[in-house]
Coordinates of C-alpha atoms in Angstrom, one line a residue:
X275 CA 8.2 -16.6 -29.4
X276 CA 6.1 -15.6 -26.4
X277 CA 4.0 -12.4 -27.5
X278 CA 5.6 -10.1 -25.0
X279 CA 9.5 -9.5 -24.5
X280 CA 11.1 -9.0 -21.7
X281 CA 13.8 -7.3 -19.9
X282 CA 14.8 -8.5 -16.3
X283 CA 16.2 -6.1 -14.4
X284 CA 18.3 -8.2 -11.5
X285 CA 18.3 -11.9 -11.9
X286 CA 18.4 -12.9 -8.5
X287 CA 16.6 -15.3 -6.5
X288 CA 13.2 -14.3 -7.0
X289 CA 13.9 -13.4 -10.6
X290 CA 15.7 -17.1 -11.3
X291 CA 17.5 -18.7 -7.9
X292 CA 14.7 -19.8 -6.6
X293 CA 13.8 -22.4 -9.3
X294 CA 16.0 -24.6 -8.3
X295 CA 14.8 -24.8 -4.8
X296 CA 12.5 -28.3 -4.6
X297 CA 11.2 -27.4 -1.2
X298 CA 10.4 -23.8 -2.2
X299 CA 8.8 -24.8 -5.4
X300 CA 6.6 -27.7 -3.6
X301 CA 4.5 -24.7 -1.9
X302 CA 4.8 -22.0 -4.9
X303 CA 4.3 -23.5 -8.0
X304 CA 6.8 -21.4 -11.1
X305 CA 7.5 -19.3 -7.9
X306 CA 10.1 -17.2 -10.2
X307 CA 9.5 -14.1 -12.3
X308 CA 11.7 -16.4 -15.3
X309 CA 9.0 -19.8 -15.0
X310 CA 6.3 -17.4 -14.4
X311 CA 6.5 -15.2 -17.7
X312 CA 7.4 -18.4 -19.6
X313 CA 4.1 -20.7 -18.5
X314 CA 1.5 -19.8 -21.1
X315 CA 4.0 -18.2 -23.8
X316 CA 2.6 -14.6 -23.3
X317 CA 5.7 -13.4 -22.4
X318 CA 9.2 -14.5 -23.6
X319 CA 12.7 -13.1 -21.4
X320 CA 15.1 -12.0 -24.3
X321 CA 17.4 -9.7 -21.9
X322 CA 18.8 -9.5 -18.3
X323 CA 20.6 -6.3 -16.9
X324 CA 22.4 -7.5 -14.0
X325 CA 25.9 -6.2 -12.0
X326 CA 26.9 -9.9 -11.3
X327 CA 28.7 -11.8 -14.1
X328 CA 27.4 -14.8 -12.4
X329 CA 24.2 -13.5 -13.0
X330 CA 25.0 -12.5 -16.7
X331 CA 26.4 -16.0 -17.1
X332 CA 23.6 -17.8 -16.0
X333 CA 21.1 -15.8 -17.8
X334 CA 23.5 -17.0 -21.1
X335 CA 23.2 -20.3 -20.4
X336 CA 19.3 -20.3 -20.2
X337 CA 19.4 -18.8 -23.6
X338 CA 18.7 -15.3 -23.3
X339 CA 20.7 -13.5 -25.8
X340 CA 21.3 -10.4 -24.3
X341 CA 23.2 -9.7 -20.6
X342 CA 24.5 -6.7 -19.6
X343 CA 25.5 -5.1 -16.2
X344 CA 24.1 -1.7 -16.4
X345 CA 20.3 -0.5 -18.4
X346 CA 22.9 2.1 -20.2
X347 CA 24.7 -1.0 -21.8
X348 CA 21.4 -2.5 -23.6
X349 CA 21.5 -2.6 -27.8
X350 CA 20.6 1.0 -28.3
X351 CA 18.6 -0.6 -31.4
X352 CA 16.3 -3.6 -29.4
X353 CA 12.8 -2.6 -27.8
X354 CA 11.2 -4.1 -24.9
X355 CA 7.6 -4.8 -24.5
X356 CA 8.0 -5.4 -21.1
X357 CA 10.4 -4.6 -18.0
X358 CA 10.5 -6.3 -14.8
X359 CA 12.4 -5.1 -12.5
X360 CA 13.2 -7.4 -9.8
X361 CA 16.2 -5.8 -8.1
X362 CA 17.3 -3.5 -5.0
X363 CA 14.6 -0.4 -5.8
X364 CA 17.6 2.4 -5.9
X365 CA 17.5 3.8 -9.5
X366 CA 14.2 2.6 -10.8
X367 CA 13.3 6.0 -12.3
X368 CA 16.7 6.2 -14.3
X369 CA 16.5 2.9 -15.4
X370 CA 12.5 2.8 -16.9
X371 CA 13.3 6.1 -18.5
X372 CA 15.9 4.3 -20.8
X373 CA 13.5 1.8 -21.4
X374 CA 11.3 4.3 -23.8
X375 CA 9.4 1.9 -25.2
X376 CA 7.9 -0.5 -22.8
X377 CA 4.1 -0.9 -22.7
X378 CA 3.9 -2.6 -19.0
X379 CA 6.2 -3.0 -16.2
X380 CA 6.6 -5.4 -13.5
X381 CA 8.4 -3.9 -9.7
X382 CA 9.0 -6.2 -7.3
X383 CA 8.3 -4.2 -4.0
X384 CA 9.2 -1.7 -2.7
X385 CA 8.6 0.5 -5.6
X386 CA 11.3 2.6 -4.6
X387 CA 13.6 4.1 -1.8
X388 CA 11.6 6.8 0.0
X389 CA 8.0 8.2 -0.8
X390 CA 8.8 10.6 -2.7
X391 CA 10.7 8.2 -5.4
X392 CA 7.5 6.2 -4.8
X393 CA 5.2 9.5 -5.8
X394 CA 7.8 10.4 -8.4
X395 CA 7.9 6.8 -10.4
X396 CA 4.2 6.1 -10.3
X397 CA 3.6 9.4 -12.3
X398 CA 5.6 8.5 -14.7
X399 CA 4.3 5.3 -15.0
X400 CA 1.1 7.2 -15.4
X401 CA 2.6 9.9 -17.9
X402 CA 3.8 7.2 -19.9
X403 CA 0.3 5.1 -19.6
X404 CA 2.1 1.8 -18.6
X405 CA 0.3 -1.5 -17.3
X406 CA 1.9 -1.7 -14.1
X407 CA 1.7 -4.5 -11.4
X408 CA 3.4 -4.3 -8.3
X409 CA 4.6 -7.9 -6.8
X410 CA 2.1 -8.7 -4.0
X411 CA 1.8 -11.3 -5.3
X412 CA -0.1 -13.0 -2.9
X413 CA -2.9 -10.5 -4.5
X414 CA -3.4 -13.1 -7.4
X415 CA -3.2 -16.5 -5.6
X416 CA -6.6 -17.8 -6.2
X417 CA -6.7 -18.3 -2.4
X418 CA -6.8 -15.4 -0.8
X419 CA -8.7 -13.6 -3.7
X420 CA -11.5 -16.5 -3.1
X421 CA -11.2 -15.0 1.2
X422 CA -11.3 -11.7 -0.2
X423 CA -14.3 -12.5 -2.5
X424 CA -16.0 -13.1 0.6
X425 CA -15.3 -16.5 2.0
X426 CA -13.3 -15.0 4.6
X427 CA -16.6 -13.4 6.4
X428 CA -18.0 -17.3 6.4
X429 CA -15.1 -18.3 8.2
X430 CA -14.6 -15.7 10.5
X431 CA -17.6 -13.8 10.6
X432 CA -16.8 -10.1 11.1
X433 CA -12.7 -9.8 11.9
X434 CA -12.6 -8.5 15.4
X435 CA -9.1 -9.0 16.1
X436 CA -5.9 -10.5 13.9
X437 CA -2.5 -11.1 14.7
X438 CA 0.9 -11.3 12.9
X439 CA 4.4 -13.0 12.7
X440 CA 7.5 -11.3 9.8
X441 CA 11.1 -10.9 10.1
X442 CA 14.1 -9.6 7.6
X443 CA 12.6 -6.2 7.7
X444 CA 9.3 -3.7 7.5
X445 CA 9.7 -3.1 3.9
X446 CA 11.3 -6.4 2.8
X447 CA 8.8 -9.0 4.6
X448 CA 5.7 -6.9 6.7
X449 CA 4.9 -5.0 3.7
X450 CA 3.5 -8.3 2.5
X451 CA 1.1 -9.0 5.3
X452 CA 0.1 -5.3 5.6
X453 CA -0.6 -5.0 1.9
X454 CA -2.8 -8.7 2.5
X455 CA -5.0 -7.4 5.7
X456 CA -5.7 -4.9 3.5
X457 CA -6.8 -6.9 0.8
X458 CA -8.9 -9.4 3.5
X459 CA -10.4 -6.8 5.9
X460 CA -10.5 -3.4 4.3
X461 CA -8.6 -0.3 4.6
X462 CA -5.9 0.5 7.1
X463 CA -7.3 3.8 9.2
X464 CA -4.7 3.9 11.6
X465 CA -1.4 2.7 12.8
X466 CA 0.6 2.8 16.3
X467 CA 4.2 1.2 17.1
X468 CA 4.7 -0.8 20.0
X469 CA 8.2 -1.1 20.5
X470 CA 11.3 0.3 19.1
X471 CA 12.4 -0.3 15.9
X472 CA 15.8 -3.0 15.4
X473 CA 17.8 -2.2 12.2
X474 CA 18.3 -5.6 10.4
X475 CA 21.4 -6.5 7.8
X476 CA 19.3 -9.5 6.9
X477 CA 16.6 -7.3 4.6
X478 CA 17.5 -6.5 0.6
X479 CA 16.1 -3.0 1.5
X480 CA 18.4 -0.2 2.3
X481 CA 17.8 1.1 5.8
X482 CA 15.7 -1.6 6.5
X483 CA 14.3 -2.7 10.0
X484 CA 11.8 -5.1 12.5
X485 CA 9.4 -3.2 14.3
X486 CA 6.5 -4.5 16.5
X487 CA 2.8 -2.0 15.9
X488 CA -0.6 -2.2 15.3
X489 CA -2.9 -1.3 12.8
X490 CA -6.4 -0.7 12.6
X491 CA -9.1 -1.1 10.1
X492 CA -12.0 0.9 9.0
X493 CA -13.8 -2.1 10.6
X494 CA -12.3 -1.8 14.1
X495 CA -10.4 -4.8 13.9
X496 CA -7.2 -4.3 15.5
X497 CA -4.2 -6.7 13.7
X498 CA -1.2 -6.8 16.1
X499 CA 2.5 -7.7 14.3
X500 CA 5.2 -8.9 15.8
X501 CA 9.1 -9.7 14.4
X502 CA 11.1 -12.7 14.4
X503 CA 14.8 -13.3 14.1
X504 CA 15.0 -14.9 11.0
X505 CA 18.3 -16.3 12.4
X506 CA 16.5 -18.1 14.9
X507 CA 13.4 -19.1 13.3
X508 CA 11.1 -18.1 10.3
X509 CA 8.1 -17.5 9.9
X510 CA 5.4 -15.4 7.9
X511 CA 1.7 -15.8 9.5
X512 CA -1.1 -14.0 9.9
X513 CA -4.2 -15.1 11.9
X514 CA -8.2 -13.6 11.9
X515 CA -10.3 -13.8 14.9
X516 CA -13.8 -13.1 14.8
X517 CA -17.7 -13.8 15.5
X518 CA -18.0 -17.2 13.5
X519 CA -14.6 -18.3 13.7
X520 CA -10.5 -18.0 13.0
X521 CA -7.9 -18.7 10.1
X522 CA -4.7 -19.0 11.0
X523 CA -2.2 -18.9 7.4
X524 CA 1.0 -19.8 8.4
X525 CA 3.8 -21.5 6.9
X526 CA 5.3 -18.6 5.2
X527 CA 1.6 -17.6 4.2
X528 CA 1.0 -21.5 3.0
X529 CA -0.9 -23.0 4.7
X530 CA -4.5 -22.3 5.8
X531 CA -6.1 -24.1 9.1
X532 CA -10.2 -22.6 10.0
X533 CA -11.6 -23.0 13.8
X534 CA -15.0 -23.2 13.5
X535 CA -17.8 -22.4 16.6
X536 CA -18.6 -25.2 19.1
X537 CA -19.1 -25.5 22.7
X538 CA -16.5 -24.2 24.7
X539 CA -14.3 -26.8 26.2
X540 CA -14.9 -25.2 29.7
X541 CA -18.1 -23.6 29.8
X542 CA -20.3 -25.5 27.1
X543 CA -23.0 -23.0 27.4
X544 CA -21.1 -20.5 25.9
X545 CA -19.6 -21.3 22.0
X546 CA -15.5 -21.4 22.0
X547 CA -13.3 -22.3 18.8
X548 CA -13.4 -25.5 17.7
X549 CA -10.8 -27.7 16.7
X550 CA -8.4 -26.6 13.5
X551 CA -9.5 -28.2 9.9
X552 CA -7.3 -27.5 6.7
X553 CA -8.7 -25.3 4.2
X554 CA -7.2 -24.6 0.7
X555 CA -4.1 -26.9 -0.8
X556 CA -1.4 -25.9 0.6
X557 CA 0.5 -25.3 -3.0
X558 CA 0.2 -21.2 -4.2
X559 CA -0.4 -20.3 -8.1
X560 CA 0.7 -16.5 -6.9
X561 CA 3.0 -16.2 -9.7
X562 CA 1.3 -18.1 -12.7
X563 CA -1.8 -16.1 -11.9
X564 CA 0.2 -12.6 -11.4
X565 CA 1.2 -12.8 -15.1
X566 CA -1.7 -14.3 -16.8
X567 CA -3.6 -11.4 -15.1
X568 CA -0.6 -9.2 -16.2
X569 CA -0.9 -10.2 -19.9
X570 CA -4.7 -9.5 -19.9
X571 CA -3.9 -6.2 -18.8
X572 CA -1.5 -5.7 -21.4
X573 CA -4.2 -6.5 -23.9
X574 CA -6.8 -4.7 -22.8
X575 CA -8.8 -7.4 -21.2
X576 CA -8.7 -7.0 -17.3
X577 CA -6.7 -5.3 -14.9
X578 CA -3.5 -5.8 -13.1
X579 CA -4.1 -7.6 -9.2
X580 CA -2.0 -5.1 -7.7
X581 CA -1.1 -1.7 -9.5
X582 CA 0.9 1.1 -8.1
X583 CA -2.0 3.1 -6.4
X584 CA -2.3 -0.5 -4.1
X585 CA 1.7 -0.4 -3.1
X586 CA 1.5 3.6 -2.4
X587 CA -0.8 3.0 0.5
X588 CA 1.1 0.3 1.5
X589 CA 4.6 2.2 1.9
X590 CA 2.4 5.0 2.9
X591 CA 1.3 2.7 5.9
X592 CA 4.9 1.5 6.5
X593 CA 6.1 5.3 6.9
X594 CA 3.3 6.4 9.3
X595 CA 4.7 2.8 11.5
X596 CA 7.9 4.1 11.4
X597 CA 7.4 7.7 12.5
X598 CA 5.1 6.5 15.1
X599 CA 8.4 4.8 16.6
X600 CA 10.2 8.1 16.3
X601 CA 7.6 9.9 18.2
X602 CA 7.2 7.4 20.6
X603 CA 4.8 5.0 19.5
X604 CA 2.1 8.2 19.1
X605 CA -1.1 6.6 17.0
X606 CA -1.2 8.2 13.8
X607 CA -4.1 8.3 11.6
X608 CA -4.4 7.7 7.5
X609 CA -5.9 10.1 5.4

């Protein structure tokens, strides 16, 4: 038995689908919540609440004993260490507090439907003193936490400009790469659409839409995004331009190509880009280390690579993008 049990709160593709996708699982490595929690033993999934019976089905036939459709239907009698919810966000609050007594929580993002849900579920996340990780993952792939530990400024040099490519929604796909830049190149002072937003059916989130903007950091760098139709084409990327040199990470955020300084193909006397060179495998531990990092905050022994404090700013940052549509693409600035 793992130390930790579990309760999975939607068993959909990120909770369980997705392991059966070879191509997907080439690039993230246990790129599900259910291989994830299962890798080192910490953590052992003994209950799914789910609305499908396929789901409830499928969750049988892995061997987890319980499956119900609603958080009202679990065993009155059978305690959770842990709850990860990895559904729609509608309900959150309801659901944890019928969950009395989990020590840590897992949300995949958003952590709920409107700010105030957000406000409302982090304090009692914070009443209740939970361990809490919110699933940016891409927070705890030993990539970008090696770029954020500084190898991005030998790369790069100081960011002076980025740019970036999402689609299937603001809250559903840009909250990634906004919650990354970020991570890479400090906080967010500042944010301005450039284009009206596009309500998309293809995002899990309610209300959900593409939106082109920019934000700014505290540095000055300016990080322009742009959205796809994902039934065109895919793609997440983001790209940093600056003194010493670029990254480009595209590939759904995969794949990792550095242009150093050389002579400039035109005007030697002056330094250009230099041709791209791979950097980092292109294979992401994301989930493995999310959890292991996860279960040392559960004991006491670290903290958590993304907690709720993290994915407030972030939602806070996709609001001030979408009022700045409604008012006409006005800048608006970030406490």
């Amino acid at each position: 038995m793992g130390r930790y049990s579990a309760v999975i709160l939607g068993f959909g593709r990120i909770a369980y689908g997705l392991s059966a996708n070879q191509a997907y699982q080439s690039y993230y490595r246990h790129g599900t919540h259910y291989q994830a929690m299962q890798l080192d033993g910490a953590f052992e999934p003994v209950a799914v609440v789910d609305p499908s019976a396929e789901a409830r089905a499928l969750a049988g036939q892995l061997g987890i004993g319980i499956a119900v459709a609603d958080v009202a239907d679990l065993p009155g009698d059978r305690q959770f260490d842990v709850a990860v919810f990895c559904g729609p966000p509608r309900g959150r609050l309801d659901s944890l507090s019928r969950l009395p007594g989990v020590r840590g929580v897992i949300f995949e993002k958003p952590l709920a439907e409107s700010a105030e849900e957000a406000e409302a579920l982090a304090d009692e996340c914070r009443g209740r003193k939970l361990t809490v990780q919110v699933g940016y993952m891409r927070r705890s792939d030993s990539r970008f936490r090696r770029l954020a530990a500084g190898y991005l400024a030998e790369l790069v040099g100081k960011p002076r400009a980025g740019y970036a490519l999402y689609g299937n929604g603001l809250r559903n796909n840009a909250a990634h790469i906004v919650n990354l830049v970020e991570f890479l190149a400090g906080p967010i002072v500042e944010v301005r659409a450039i284009g009206a937003p596009a309500a998309t059916a293809q995002s899990p989130v309610p209300g959900d839409c593409n939106v082109a903007f920019m934000v700014t950091a505290a540095s000055g760098a300016n990080i322009c995004f742009d959205a796809l139709d994902f039934g065109r084409v895919r793609e997440l990327s983001l790209e940093f331009w600056g003194d010493g040199g670029s990254l480009t990470i595209n590939s759904e955020l995969t794949e990792f190509h550095h242009r150093g300084l050389a002579p400039h193909r035109l005007l030697p006397s002056s330094n250009g880009y230099g041709d791209p060179v791979r950097v980092f495998p292109a294979e992401s531990d994301a989930f493995p280390m999310m959890y292991r990092s996860f279960a040392k905050a559960l004991a006491g022994e670290g903290a958590v690579d993304c907690g709720p404090d993290e994915a407030l700013k972030t939602e806070s940052i996709l609001d001030a993008v979408v009022a700045s549509a409604a008012q006409g693409g006005r800048v608006v600035r970030l406490a």
